[in-house]
Tab-separated table of C-alpha atoms and ligand atoms in Angstrom:
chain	number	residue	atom	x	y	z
A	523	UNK	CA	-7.293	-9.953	19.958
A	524	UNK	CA	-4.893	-10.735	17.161
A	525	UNK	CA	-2.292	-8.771	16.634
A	526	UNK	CA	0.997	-8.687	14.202
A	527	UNK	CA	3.816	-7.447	14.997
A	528	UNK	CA	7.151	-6.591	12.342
A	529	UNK	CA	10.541	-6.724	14.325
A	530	UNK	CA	13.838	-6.271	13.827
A	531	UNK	CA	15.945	-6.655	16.941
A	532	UNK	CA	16.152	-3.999	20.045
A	533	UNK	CA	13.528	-1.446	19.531
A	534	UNK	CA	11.014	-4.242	18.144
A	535	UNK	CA	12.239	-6.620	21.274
A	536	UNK	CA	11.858	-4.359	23.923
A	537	UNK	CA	8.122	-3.073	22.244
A	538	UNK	CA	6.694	-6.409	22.083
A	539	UNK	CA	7.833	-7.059	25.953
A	540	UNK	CA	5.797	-4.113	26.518
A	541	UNK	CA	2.764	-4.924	24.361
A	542	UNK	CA	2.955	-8.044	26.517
A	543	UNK	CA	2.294	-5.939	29.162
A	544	UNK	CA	-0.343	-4.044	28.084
A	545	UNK	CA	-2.249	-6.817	26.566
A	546	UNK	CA	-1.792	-10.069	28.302
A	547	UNK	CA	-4.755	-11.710	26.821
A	548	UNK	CA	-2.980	-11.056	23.087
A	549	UNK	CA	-2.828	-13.786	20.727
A	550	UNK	CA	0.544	-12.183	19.222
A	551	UNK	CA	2.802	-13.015	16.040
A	552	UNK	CA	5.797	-11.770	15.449
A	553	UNK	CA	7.436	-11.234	11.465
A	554	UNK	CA	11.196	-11.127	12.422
A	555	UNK	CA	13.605	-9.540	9.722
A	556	UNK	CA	16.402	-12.187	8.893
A	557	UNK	CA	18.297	-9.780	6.566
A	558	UNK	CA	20.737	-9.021	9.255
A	559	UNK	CA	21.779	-12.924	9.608
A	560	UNK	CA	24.851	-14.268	8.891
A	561	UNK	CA	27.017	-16.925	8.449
A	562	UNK	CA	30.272	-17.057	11.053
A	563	UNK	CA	32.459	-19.918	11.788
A	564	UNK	CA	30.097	-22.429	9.749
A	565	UNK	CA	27.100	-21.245	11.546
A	566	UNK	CA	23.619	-19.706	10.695
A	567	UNK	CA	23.664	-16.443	13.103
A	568	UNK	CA	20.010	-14.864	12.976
A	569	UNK	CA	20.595	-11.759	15.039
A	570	UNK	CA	17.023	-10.444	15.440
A	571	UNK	CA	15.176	-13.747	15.512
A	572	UNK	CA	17.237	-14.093	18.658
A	573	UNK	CA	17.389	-11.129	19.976
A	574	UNK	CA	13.522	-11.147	20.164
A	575	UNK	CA	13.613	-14.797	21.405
A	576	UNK	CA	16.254	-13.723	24.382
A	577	UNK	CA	14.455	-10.879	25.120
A	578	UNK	CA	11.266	-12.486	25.946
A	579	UNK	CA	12.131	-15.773	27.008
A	580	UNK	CA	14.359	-13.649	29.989
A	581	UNK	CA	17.978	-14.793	28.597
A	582	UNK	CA	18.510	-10.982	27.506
A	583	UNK	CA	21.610	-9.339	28.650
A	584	UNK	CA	19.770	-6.589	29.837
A	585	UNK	CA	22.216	-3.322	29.390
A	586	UNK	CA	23.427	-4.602	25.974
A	587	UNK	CA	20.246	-5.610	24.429
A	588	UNK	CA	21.530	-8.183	22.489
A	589	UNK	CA	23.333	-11.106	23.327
A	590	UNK	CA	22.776	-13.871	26.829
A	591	UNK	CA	22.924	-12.927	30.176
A	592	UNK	CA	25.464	-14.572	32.077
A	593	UNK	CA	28.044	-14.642	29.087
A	594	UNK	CA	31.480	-15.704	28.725
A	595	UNK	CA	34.049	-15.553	25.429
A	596	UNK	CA	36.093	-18.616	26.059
A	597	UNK	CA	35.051	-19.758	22.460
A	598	UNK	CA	36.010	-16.707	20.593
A	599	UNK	CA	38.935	-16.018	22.524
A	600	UNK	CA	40.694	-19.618	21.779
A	601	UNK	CA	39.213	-18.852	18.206
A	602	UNK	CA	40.828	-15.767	17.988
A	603	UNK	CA	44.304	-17.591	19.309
A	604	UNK	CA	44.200	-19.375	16.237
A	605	UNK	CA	43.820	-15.858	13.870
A	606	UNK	CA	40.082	-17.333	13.142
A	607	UNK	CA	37.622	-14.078	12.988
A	608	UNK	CA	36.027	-11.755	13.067
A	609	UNK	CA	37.043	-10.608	15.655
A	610	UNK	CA	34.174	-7.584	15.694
A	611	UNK	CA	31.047	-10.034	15.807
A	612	UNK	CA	30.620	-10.697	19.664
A	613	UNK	CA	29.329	-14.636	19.770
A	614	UNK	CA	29.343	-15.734	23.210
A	615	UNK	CA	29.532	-19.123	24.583
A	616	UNK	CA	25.978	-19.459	25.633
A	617	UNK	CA	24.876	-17.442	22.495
A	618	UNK	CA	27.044	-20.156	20.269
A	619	UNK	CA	24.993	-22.526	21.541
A	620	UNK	CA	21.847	-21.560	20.209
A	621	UNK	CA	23.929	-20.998	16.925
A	622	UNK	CA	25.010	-24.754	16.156
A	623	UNK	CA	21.684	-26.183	17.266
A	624	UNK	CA	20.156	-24.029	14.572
A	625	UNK	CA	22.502	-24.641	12.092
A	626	UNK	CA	22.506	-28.258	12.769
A	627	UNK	CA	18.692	-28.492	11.977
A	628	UNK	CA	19.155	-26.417	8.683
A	629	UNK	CA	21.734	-28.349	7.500
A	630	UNK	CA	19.391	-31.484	8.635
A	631	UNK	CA	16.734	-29.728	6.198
A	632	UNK	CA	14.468	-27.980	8.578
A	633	UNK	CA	13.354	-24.775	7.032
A	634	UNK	CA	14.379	-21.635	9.235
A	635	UNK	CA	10.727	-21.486	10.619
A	636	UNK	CA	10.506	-25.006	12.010
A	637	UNK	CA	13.911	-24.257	13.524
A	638	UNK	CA	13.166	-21.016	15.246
A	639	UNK	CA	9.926	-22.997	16.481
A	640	UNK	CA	12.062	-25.438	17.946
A	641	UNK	CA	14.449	-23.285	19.648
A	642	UNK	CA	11.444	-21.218	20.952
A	643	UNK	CA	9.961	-24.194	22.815
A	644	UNK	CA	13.337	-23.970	25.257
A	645	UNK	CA	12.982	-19.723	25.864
A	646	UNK	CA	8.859	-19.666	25.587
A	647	UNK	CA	8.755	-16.112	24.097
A	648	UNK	CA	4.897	-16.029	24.682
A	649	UNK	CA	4.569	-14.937	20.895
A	650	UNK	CA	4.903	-16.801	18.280
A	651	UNK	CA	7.850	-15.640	16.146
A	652	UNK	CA	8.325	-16.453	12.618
A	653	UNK	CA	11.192	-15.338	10.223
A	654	UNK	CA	10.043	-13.520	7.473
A	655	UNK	CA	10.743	-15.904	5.110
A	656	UNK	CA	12.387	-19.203	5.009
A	657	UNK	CA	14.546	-17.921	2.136
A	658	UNK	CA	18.473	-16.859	2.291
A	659	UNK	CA	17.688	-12.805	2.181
A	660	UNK	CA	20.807	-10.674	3.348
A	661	UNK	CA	21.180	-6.929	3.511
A	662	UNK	CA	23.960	-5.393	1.807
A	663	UNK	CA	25.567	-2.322	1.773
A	664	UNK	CA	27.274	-0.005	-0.666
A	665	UNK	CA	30.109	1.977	0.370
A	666	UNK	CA	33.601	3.820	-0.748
A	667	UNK	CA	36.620	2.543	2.035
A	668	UNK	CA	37.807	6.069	3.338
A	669	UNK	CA	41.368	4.917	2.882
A	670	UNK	CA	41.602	2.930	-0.666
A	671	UNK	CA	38.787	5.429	-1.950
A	672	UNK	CA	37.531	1.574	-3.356
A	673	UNK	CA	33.243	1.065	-4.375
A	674	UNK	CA	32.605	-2.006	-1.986
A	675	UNK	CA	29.615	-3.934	-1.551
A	676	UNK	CA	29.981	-4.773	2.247
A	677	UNK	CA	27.467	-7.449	4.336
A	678	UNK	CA	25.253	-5.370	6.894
A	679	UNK	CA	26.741	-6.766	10.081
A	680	UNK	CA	29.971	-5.523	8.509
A	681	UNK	CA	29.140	-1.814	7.809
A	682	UNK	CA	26.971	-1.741	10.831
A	683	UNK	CA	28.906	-3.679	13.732
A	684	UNK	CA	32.573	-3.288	12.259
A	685	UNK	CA	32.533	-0.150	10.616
A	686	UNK	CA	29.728	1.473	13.262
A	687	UNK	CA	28.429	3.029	9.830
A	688	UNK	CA	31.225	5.560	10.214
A	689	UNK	CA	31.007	6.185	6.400
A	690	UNK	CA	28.007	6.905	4.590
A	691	UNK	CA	25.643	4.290	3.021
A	692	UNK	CA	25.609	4.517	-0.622
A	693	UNK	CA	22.590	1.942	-0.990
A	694	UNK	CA	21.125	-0.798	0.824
A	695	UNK	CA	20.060	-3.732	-0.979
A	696	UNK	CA	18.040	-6.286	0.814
A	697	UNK	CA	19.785	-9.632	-1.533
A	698	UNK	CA	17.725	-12.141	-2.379
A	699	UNK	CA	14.557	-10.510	-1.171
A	700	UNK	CA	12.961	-10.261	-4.739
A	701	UNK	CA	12.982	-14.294	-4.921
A	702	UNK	CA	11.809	-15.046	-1.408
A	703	UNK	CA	8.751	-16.120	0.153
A	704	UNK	CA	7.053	-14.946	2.830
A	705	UNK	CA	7.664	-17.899	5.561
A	706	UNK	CA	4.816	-20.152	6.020
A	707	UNK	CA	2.010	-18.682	8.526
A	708	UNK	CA	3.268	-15.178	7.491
A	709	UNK	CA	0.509	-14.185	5.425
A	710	UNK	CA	-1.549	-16.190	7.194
A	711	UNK	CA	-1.326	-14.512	10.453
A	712	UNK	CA	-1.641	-11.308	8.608
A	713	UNK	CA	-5.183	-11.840	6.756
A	714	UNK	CA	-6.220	-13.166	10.449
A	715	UNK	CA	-4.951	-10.276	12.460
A	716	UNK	CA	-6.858	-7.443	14.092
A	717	UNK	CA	-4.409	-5.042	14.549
A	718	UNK	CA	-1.000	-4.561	12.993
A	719	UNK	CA	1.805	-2.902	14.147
A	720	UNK	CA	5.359	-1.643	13.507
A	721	UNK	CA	7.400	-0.720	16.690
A	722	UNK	CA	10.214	1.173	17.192
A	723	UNK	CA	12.641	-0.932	14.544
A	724	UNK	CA	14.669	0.284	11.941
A	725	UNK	CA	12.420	1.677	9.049
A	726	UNK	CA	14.883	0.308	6.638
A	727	UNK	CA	17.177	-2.598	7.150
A	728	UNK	CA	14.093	-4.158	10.163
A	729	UNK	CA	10.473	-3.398	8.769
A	730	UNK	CA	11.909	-1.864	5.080
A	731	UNK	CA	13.165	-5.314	4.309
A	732	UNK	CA	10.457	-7.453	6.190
A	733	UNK	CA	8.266	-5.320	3.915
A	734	UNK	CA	10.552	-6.295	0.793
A	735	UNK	CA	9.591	-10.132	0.714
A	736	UNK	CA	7.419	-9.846	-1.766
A	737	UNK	CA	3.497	-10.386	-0.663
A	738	UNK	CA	4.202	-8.865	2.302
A	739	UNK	CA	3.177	-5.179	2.134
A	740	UNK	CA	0.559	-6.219	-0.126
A	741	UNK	CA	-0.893	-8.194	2.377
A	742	UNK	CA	-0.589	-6.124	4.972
A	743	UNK	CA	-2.180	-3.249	3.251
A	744	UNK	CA	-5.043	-5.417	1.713
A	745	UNK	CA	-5.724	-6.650	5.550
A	746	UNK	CA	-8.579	-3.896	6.242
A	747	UNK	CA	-7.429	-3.439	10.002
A	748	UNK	CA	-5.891	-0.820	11.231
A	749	UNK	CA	-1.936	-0.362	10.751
A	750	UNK	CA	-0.096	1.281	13.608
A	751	UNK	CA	3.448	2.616	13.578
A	752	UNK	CA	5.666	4.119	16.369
A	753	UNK	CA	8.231	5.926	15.730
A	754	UNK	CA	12.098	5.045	16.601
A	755	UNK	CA	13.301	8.497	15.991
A	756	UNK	CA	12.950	11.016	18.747
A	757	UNK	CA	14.312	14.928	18.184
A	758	UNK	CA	15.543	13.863	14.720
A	759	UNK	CA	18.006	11.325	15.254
A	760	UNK	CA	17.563	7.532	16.609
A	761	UNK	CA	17.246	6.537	19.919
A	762	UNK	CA	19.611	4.041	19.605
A	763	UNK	CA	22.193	3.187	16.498
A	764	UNK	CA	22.716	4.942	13.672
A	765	UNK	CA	18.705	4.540	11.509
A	766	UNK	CA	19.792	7.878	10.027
A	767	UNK	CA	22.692	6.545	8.180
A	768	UNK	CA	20.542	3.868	6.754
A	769	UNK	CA	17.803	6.495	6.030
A	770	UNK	CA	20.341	9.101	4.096
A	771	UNK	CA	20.760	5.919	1.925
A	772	UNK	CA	17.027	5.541	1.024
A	773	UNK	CA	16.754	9.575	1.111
A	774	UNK	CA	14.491	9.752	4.084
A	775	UNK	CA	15.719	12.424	6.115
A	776	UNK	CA	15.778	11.494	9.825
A	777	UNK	CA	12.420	12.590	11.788
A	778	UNK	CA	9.678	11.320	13.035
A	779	UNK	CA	7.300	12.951	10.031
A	780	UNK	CA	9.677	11.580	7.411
A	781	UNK	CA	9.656	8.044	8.266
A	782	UNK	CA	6.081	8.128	8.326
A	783	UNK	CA	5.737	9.343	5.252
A	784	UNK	CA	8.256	6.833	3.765
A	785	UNK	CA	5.470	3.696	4.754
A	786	UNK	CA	3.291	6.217	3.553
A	787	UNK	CA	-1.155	6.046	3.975
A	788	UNK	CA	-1.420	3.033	1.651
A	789	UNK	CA	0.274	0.952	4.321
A	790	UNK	CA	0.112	3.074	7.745
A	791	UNK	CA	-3.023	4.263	9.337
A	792	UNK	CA	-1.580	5.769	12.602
A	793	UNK	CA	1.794	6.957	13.774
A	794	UNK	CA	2.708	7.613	17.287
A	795	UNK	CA	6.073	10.146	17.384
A	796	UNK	CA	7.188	11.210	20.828
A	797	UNK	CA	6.293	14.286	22.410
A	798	UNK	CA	9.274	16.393	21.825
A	799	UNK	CA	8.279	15.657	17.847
A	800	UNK	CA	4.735	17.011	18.910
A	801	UNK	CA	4.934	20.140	16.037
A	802	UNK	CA	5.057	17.154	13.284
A	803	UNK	CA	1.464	15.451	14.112
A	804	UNK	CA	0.162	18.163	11.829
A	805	UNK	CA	2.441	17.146	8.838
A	806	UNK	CA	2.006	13.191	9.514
A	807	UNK	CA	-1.721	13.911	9.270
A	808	UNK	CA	-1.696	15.932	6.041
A	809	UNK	CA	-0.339	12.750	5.017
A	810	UNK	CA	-3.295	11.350	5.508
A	811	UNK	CA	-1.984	9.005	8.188
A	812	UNK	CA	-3.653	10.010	12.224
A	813	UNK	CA	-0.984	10.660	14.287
A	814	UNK	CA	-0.490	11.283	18.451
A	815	UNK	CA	2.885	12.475	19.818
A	816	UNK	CA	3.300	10.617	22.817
A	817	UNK	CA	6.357	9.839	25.226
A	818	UNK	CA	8.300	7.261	23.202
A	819	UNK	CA	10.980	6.073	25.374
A	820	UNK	CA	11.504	2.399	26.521
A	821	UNK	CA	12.896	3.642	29.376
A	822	UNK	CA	11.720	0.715	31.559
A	823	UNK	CA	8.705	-1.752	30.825
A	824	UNK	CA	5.841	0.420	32.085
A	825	UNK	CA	7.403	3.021	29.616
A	826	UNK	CA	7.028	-0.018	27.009
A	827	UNK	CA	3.514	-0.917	28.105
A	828	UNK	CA	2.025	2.596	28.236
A	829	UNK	CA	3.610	2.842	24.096
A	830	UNK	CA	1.915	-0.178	23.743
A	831	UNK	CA	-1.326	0.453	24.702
A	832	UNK	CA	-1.108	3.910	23.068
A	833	UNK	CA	-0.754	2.171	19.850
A	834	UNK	CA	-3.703	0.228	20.262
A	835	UNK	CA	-5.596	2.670	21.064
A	836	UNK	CA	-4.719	4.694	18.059
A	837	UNK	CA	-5.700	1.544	16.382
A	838	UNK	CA	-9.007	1.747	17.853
A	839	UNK	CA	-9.341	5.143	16.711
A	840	UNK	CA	-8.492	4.245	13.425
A	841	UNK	CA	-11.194	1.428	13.365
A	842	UNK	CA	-13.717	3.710	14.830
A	843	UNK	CA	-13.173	6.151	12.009
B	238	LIG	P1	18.067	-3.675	15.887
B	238	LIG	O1	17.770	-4.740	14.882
B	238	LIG	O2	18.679	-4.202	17.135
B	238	LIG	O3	18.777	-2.487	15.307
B	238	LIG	O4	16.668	-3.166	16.404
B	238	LIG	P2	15.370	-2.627	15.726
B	238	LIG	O5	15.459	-2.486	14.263
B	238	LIG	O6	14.212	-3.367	16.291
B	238	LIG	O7	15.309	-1.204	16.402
B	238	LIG	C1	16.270	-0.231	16.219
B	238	LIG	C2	15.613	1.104	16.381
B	238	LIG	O8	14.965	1.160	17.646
B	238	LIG	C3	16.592	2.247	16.360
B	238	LIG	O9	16.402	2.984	15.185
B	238	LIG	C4	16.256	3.061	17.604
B	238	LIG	O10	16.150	4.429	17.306
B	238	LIG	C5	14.938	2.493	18.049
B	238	LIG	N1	14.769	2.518	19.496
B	238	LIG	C6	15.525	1.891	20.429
B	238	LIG	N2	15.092	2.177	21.670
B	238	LIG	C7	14.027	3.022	21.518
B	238	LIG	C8	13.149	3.696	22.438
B	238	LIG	O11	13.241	3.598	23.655
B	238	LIG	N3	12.177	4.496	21.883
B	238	LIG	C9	12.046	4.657	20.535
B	238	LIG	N4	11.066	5.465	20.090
B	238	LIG	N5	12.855	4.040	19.647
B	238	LIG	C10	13.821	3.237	20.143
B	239	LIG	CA1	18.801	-5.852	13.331
């Protein structure tokens, strides 16, 4: 079986180790969002590329989510002696690693994909990832400084990592998405999949701008095989981080129903929401989208398998109907 998966960083990570799980025999490609990368100290930092690659290649640090096992700041810290920041974007010394070798390659004229290949053949993620597009795309967002009262147009990393979106997001604005390309093999693993599936990522700054490149959605609703989402919001707020924030900005409120009705039944066929969420399955199907409330917490891996293999068996379902 062929299946697609769209990730941003921890929820789509820790999913796909599960879908692993749950389907060994999987011939499984992964469309990583590269909207959250960024340039620091000279250096091309793809955050969810590697936070996907760590995460299955076993270089994870574990309780974080992001970021290497095993890490030290020695780098950062003598960086930081000579007043060179930011100081809020934690780059460890293994992690720079990984960092420079990319960069190197860009700036040796690989495209992002080739480069990503290459630094896959070290971690063997057992998928094959692929950036979303080759193409500079970052995420911005819109916001009014509490103190100065100033309209600012702040980098994602910024507003999400420095600021811990403690102010509201006025917009988000996936730049440079209108002009990009989906990377090569993206559309190609999509016509060729059997199943496609959104996990638990961020329905607007992961999989909302994924879905922005243009040719993406279109292909991915124009594939004929069932589309299966899960949802990362549990009890109306996110398991993890602050998706609501970034939802308020795109005027999705924050439940399981809503987001599902933000892909909406051109794209999604099924949406899993957890149990607790179980009163919404009849809304998500009025939709016209079949839904299952399910337990949706990644608590350990056989909590991420048993979420995987629900999906595919709404996916089945789906196919069967
Ligand atoms: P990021 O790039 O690291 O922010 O990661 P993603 O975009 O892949 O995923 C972030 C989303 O994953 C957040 O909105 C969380 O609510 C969601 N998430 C994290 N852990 C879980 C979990 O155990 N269950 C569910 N349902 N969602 C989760
Ligand atoms: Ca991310």
């Amino acid at each position: 079986m062929r299946i697609v998966v769209l990730a941003g960083g921890i929820g789509g990570a820790r999913f796909l180790r599960g879908l692993q799980r749950a389907s060994p025999d999987a011939d499984i490609t992964v469309i990583g969002n590269t909207g959250d990368d960024i340039h620091l100290f000279g250096l091309k930092v793809c955050p969810d590329l590697d936070t996907v690659m760590y995460t299955l290649g076993g270089g994870i640090n574990e309780e974080q989510g992001w970021g290497r096992t095993d890490e030290t700041f020695h780098l950062k810290e003598e960086l930081a002696a000579y007043g060179v920041g930011p100081e809020w974007f934690g780059l460890g010394d293994r992690d720079f690693a990984t960092h420079i070798v990319r960069t190197q390659m860009l700036s040796a004229g690989y495209p992002l994909s080739a480069v990503t290949e290459a630094l896959c053949d070290r971690w063997k993620p057992g998928v094959r990832l692929i950036p979303m597009s080759d193409d500079r795309v970052e995420t911005h967002v819109a916001v009014t400084l509490p103190d100065s009262g100033e309209r600012k147009v702040i980098h994602f990393q910024e507003y999400w990592v420095r600021l811990r979106a403690s102010v509201p997001a006025e917009a988000v604005v996936p730049v440079g998405a209108e002009q990009a390309k989906p990377a090569p093999g993206v559309l190609e693993a999509i016509a060729e999949a059997d199943v496609i599936l959104f996990p638990p990522s961020n329905p607007v700054v992961s999989i909302g701008t994924i879905l922005a490149v243009p040719g993406i959605r279109e292909a991915i609703a124009d594939a004929g095989v069932p589309v299966v989402g899960l949802s990362p919001i549990v009890g109306d707020a996110p398991v993890r981080g602050m998706a609501d924030k970034v939802l308020a900005a795109v005027g999705v409120e924050s439940t399981a129903a809503a987001v599902a009705e933000h892909y909406g039944s051109g794209l999604l066929d099924g949406w899993l929401v957890d149990t607790v969420d179980a009163s919404t399955v009849e809304r998500v199907e009025a939709a016209g989208i079949r839904c299952r409330a399910v337990p949706l917490m990644m608590s350990d891996l056989d909590a991420a398998a048993r979420m995987a293999h629900e999906a595919l068996t709404l996916a089945e379902e789906v196919r069967g109907a």
